[in-house]
mmCIF file of C-alpha atoms in Angstrom:
data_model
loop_
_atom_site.group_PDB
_atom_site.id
_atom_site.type_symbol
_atom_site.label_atom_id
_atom_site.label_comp_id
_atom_site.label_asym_id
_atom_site.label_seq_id
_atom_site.Cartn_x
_atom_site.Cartn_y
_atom_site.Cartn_z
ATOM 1 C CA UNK A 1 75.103 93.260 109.404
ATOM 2 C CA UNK A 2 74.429 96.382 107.454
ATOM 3 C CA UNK A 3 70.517 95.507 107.394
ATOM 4 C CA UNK A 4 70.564 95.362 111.207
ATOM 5 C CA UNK A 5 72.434 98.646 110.951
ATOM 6 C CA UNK A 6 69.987 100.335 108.605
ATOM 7 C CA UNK A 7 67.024 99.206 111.167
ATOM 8 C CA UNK A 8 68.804 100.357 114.147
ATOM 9 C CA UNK A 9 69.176 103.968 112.411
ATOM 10 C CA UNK A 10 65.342 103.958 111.519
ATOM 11 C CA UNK A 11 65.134 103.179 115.439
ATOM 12 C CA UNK A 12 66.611 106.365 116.560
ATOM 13 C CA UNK A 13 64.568 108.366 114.363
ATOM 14 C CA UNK A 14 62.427 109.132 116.687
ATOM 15 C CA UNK A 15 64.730 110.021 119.385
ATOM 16 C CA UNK A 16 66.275 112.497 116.707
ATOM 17 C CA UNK A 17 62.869 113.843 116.452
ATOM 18 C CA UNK A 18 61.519 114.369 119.792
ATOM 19 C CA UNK A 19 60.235 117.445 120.033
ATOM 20 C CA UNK A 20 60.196 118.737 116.404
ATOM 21 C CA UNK A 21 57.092 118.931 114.303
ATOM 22 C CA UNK A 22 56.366 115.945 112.202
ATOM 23 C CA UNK A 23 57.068 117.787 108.921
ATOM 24 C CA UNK A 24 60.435 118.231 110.156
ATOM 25 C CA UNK A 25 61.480 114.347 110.523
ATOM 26 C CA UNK A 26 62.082 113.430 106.615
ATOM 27 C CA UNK A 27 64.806 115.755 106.634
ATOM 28 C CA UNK A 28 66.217 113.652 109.403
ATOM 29 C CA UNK A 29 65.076 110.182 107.996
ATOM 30 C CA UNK A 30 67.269 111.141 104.802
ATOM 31 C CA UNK A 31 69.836 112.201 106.341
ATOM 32 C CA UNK A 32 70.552 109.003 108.122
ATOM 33 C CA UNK A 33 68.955 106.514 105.525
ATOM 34 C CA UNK A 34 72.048 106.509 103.385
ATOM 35 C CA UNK A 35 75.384 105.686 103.338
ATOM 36 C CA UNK A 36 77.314 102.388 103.027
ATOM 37 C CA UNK A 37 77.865 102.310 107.284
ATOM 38 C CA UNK A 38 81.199 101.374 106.995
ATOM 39 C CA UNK A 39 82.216 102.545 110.218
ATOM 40 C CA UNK A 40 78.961 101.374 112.225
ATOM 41 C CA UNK A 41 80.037 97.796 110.603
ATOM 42 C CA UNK A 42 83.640 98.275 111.232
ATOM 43 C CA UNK A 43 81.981 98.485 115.523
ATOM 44 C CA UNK A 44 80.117 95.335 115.011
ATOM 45 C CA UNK A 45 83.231 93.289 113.541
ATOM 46 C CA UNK A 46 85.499 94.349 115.991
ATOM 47 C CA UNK A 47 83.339 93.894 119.054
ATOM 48 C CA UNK A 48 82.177 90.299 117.727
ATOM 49 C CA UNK A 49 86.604 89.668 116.835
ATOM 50 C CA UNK A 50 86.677 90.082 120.367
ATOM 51 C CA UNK A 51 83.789 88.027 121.796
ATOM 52 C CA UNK A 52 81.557 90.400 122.138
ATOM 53 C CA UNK A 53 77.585 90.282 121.308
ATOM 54 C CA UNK A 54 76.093 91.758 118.315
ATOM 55 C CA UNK A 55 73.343 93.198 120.174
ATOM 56 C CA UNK A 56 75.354 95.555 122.670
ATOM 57 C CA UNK A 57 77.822 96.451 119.293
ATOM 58 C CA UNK A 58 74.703 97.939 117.228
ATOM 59 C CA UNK A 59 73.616 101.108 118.998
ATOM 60 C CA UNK A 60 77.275 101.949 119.538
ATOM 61 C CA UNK A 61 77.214 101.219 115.430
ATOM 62 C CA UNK A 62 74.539 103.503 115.080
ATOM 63 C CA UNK A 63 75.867 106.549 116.793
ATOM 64 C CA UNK A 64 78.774 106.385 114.992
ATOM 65 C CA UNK A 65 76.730 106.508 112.154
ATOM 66 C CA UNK A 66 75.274 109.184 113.323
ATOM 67 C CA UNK A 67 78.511 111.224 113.768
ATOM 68 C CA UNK A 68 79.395 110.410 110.349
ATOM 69 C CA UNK A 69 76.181 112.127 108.755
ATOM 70 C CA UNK A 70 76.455 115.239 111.465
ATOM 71 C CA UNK A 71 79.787 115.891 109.945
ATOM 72 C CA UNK A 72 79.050 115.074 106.149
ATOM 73 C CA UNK A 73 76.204 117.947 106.602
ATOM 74 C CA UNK A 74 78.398 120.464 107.996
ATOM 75 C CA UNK A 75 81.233 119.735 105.396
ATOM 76 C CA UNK A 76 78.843 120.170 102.606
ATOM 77 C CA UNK A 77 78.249 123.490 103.871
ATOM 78 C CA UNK A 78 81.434 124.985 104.754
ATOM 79 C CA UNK A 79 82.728 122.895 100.966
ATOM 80 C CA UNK A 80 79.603 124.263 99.511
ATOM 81 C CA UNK A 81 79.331 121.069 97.644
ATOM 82 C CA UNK A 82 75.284 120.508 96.127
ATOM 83 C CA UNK A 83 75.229 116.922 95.824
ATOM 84 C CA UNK A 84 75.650 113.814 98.917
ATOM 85 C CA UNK A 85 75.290 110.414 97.460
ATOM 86 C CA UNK A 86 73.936 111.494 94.271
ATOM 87 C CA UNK A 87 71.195 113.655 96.224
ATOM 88 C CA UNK A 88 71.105 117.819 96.827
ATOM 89 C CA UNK A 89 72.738 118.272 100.071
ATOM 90 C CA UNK A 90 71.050 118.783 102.996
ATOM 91 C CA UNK A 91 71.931 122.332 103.279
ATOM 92 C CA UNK A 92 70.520 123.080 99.706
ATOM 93 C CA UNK A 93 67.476 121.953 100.932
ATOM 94 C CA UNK A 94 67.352 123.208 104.440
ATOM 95 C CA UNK A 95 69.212 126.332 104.076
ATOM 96 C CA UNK A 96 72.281 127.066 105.242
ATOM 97 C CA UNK A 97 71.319 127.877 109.075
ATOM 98 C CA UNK A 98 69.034 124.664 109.651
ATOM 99 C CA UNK A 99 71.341 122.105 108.139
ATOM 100 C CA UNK A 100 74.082 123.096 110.792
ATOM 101 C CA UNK A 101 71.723 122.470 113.421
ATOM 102 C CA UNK A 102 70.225 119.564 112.119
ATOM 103 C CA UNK A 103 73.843 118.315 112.585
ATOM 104 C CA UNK A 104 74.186 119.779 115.986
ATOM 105 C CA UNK A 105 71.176 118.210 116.851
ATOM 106 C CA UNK A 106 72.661 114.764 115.802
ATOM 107 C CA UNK A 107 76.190 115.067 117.458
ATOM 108 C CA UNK A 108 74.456 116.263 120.835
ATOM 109 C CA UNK A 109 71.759 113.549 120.856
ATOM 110 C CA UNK A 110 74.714 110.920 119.609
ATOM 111 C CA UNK A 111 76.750 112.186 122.877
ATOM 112 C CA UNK A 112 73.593 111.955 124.884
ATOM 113 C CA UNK A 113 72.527 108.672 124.167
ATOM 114 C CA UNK A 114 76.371 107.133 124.516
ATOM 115 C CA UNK A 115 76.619 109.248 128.003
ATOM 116 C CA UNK A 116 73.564 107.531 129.212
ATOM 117 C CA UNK A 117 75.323 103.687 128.128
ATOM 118 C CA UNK A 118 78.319 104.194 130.258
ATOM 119 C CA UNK A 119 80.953 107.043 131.121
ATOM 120 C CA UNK A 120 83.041 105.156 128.826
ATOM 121 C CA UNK A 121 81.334 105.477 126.148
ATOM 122 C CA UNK A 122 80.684 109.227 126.176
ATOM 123 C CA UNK A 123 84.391 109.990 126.879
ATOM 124 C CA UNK A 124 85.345 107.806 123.654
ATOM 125 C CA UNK A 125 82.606 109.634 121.419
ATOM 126 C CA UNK A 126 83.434 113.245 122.780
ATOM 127 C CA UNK A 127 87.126 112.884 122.382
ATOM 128 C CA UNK A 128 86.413 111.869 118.486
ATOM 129 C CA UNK A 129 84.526 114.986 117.676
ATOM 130 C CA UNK A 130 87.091 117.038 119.377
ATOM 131 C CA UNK A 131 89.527 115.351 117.586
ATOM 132 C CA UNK A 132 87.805 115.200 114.064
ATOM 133 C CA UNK A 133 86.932 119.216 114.429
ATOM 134 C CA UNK A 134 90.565 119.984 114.983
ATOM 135 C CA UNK A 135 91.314 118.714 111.695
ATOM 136 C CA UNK A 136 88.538 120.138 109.346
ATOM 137 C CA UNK A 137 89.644 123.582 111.305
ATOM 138 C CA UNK A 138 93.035 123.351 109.887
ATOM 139 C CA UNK A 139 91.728 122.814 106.436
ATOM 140 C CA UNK A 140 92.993 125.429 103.859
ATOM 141 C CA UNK A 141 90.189 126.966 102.140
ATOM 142 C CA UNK A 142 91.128 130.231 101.277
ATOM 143 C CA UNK A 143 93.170 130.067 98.501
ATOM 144 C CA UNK A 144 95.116 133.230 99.011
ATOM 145 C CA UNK A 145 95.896 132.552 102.527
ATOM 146 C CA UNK A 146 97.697 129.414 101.047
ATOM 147 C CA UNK A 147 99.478 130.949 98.261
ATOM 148 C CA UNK A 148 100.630 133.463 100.746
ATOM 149 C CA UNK A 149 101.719 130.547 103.226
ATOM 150 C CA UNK A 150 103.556 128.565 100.384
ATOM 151 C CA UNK A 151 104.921 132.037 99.320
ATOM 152 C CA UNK A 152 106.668 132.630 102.541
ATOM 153 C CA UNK A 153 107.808 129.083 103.340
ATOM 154 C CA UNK A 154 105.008 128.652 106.240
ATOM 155 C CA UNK A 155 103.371 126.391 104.715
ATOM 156 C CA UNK A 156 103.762 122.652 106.542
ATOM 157 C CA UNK A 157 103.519 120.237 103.386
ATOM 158 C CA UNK A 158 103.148 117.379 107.019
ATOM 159 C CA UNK A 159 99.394 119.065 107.165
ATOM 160 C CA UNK A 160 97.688 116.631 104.741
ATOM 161 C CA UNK A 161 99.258 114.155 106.892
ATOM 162 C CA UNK A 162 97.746 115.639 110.183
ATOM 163 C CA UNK A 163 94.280 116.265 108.827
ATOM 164 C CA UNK A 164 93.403 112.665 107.693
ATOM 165 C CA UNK A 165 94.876 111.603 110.698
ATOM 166 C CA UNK A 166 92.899 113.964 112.725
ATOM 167 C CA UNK A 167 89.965 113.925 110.434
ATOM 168 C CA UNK A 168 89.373 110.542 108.890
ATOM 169 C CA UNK A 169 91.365 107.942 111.007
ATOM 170 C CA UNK A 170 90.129 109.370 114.199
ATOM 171 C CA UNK A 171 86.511 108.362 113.233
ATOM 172 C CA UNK A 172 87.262 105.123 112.360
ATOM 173 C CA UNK A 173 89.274 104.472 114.896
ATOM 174 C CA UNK A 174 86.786 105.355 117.488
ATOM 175 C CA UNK A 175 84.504 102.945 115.830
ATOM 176 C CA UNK A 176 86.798 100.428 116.219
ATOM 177 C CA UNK A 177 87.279 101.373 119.923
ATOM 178 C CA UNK A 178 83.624 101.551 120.654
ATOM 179 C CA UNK A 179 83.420 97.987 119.358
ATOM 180 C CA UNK A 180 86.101 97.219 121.764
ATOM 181 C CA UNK A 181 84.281 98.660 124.686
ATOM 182 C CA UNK A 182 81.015 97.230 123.683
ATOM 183 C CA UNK A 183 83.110 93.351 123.723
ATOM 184 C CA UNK A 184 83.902 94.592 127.518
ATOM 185 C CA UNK A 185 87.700 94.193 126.149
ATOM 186 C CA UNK A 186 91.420 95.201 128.019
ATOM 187 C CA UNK A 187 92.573 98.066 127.799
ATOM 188 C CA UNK A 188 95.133 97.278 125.427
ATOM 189 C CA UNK A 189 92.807 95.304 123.179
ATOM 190 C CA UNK A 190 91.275 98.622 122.570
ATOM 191 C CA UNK A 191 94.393 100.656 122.069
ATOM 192 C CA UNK A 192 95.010 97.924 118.988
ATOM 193 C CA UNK A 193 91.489 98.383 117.532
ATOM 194 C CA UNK A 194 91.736 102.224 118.078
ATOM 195 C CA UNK A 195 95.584 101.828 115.889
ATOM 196 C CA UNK A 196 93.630 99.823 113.473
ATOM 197 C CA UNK A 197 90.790 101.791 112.805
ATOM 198 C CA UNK A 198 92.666 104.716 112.600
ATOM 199 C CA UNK A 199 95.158 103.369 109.769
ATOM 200 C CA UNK A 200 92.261 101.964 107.884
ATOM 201 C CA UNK A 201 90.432 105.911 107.743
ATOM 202 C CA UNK A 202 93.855 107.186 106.149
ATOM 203 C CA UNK A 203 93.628 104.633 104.070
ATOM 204 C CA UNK A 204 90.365 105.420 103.114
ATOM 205 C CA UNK A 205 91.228 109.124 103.059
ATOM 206 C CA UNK A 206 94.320 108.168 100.893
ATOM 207 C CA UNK A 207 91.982 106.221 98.465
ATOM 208 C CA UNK A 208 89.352 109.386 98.363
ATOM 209 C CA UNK A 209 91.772 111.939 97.855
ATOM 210 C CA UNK A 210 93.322 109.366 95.136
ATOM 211 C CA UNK A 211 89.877 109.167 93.045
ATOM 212 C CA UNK A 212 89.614 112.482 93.303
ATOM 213 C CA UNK A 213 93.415 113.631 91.906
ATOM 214 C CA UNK A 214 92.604 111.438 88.793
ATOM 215 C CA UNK A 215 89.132 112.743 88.337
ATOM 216 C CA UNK A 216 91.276 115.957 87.595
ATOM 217 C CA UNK A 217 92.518 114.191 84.510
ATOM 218 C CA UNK A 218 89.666 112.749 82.919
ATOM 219 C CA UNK A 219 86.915 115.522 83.973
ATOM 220 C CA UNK A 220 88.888 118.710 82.884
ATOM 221 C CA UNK A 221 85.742 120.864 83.987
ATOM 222 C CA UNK A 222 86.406 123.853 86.983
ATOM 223 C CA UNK A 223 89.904 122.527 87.640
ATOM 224 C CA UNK A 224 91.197 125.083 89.347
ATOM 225 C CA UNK A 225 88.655 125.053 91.931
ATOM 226 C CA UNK A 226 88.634 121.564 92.577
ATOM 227 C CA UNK A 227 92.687 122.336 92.333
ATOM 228 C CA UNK A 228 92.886 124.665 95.391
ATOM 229 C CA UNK A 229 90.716 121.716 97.297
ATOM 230 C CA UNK A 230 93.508 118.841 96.566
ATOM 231 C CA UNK A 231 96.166 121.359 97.332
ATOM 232 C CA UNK A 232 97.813 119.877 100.509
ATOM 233 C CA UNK A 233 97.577 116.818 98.814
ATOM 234 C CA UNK A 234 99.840 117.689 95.955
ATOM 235 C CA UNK A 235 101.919 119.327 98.517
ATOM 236 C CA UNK A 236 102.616 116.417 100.332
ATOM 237 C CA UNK A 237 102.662 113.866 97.623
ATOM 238 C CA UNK A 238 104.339 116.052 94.922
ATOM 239 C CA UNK A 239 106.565 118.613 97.077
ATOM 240 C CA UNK A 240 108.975 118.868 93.887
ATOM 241 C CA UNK A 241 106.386 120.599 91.705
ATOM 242 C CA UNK A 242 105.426 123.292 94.363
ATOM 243 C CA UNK A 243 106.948 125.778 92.627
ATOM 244 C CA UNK A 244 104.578 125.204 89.261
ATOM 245 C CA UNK A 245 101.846 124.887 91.508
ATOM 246 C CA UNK A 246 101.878 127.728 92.934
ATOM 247 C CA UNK A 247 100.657 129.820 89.914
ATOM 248 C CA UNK A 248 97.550 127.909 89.510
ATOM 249 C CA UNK A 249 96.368 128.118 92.891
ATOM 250 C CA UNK A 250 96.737 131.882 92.996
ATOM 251 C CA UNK A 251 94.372 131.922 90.092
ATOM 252 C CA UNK A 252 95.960 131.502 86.246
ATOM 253 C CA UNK A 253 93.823 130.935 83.974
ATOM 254 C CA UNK A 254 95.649 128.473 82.208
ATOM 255 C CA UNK A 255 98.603 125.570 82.663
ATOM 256 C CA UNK A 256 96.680 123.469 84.872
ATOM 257 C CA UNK A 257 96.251 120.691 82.438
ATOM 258 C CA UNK A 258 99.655 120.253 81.614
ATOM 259 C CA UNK A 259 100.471 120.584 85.390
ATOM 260 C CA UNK A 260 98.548 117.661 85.718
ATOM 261 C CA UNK A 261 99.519 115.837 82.572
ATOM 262 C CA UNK A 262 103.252 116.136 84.217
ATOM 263 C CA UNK A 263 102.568 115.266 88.115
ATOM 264 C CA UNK A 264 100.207 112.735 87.859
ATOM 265 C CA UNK A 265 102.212 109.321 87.233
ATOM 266 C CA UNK A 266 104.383 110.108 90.369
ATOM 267 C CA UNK A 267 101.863 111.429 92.355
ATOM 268 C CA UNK A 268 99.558 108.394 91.805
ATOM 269 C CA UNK A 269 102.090 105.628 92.386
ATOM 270 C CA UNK A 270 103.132 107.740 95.586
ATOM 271 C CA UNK A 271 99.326 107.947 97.063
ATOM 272 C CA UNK A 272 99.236 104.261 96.062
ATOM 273 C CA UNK A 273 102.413 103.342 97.665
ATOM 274 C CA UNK A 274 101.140 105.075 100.723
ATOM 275 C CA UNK A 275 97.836 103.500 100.866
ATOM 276 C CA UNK A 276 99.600 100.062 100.786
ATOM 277 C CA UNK A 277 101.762 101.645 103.982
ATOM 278 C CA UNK A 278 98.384 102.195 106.080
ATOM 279 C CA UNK A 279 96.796 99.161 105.222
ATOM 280 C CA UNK A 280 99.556 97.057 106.361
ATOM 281 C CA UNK A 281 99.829 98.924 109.585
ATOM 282 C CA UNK A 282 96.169 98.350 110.404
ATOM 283 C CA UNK A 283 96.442 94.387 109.763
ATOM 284 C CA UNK A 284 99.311 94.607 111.867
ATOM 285 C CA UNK A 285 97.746 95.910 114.800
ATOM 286 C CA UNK A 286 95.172 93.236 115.195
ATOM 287 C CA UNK A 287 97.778 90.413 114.442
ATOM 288 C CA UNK A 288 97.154 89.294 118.349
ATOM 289 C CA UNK A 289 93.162 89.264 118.135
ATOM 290 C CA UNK A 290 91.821 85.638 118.748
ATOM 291 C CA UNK A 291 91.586 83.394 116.072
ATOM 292 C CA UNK A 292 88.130 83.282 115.009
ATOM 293 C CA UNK A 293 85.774 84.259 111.516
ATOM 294 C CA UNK A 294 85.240 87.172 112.779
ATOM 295 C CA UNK A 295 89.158 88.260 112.854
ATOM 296 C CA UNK A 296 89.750 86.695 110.156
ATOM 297 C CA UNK A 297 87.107 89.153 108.071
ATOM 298 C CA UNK A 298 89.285 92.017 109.465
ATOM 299 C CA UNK A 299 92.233 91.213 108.185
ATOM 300 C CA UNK A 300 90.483 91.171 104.968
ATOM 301 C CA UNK A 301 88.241 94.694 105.641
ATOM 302 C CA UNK A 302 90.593 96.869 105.308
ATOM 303 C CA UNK A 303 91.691 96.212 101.142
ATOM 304 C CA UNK A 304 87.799 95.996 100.458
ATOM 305 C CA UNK A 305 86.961 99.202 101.925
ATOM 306 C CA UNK A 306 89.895 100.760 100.173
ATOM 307 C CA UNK A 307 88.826 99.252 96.904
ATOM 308 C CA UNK A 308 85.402 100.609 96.870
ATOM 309 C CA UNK A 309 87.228 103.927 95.932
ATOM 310 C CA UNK A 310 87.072 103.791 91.412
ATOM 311 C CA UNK A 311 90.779 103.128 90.057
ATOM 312 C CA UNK A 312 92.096 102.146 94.033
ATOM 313 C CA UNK A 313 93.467 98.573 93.555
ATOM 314 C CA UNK A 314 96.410 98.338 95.752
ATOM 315 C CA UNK A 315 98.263 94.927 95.880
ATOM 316 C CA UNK A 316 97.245 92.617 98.894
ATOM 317 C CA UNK A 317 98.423 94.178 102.322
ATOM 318 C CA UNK A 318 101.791 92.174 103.206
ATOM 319 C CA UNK A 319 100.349 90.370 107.103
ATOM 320 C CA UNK A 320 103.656 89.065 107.896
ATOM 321 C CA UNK A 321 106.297 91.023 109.792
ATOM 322 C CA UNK A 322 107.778 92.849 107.244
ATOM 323 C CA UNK A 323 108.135 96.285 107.290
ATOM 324 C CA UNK A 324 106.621 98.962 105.118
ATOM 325 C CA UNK A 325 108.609 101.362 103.829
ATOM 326 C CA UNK A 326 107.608 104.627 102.372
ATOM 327 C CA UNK A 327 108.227 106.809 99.454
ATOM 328 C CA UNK A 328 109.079 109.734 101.005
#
């Protein structure tokens, strides 16, 4: 599946680059060449779960794709992280002004070509981006803005919640949906594979933000900045410790290690606890999906995507009718 994924992105290449001067297209070319297309696969398997053919799931696949590395180039920028997939990010290379329109120029020609497969289709894709840019807005990045918030009891510690839901699980669970509507499915079949997709991205968000928090143990190296970045996640996961927090994010120079040292094994256990949570929710809402190989290799998707995240080994979802309960 990937392979047919990776050909179908070479195939819009040139639709990217219509217009632009030939030296411009390796900048496009790399930007779409990587990536482990997770969500474009995550279209195929749910359109084929429910009957649909391979061939109408893959360009659906790739603009998803597409949306994916549009948004990975503007988060690089307004993160100012250097390095995507072990290469200098795009707006290293570019500059700042030309990587944001290189990834306006991939969300609008994404929209375009869904628009022109069916009204459907461009309604799904649009809502997604809306969606997905309502959550990186409500990102804290400035660090005193937070402090101040957390200072003065503003602060929602719920936001981490909202933002991968917003974020993360609204991506995947338009690819789900997009699968749906390239299978021709009800409209309830694709309100399930939009509920499952979306529980699988927090999952995945969960499982990021995880690796992450316990790279902060074993890389001691600019922990404070990276600090300020994972606030809303201790926030949410560790709402006890606030008050130590707080200090550190507003800049001391020191404590940070033992802060860590001390919040860790709870905060760990509660991401992982939570992780379990989503996963078992997104199995859930495909537990009516016909019974076919297909189906079957969702039920199993979402612990394997998960698990691609270092030190992320969460027991085996519970599919049965159980229900999870959470830490908090």
């Amino acid at each position: 599946m990937k392979p047919q994924l990776d050909e179908g992105c070479r195939r819009w290449i040139p639709e990217l680059s219509r217009d632009l001067p030939s030296e411009q297209w390796t900048s496009v070319y790399q930007t779409l060449e990587a990536g482990k297309r997770i969500r474009g696969c995550l279209v195929c398997l749910i359109s084929e779960a429910l009957g649909g053919k391979i061939e109408d799931a893959i360009p659906r696949a790739v603009a998803i794709e597409c949306i994916q590395a549009a948004s990975l180039i503007h988060d690089d920028y307004v993160d100012q992280d250097r390095i995507r997939r072990d290469r200098p990010a795009t707006w290293t290379l570019e500059g700042p002004r030309r990587a944001v329109l290189l990834g306006d120029l991939i969300f609008a020609t994404a929209i375009q070509k869904l628009m022109e497969m069916s009204r459907e289709d461009g309604l799904v894709i649009t809502q997604a981006i809306a969606t997905m840019a309502k959550g990186v807005y409500q990102e804290p990045h400035n660090p005193s803005t937070l402090t101040h918030a957390i200072s003065q009891g503003t602060y929602r510690p719920e936001l981490y919640n909202d933002i991968i839901r917003l974020k993360t699980g609204a991506l995947f669970g338009t690819a789900s949906k997009l699968g749906a509507v390239a299978a021709q499915a009800s409209g309830e079949e694709m309100r399930h594979a939009f509920e499952f997709g979306a529980r699988l991205g927090e999952a995945y968000q969960l499982a990021d933000d995880l690796h992450e928090v316990m790279r902060l143990g074993e890389q001691p190296d600019d922990v404070p900045t990276r600090m300020v970045g994972l606030a809303p996640v201790f926030l949410y996961f560790s709402p006890e410790r606030i008050s130590q927090l707080l200090p550190l994010l507003a800049g001391a120079e020191n404590g940070d290690q033992e802060w860590i040292a001390h919040a860790l094994p709870a905060l760990t256990t509660r991401m992982r606890q939570e992780i379990q949570i989503r996963l078992e929710l997104a199995i859930k809402e495909i537990k009516d999906f016909p019974n076919n190989p297909h189906t079957r290799l969702l039920r199993a998707a979402p612990l394997e995507v998960v698990r691609m995240q270092e030190h992320v080994l969460p027991q085996t979802p519970d599919q049965g009718g159980n229900q999870p309960v959470s830490w908090r």
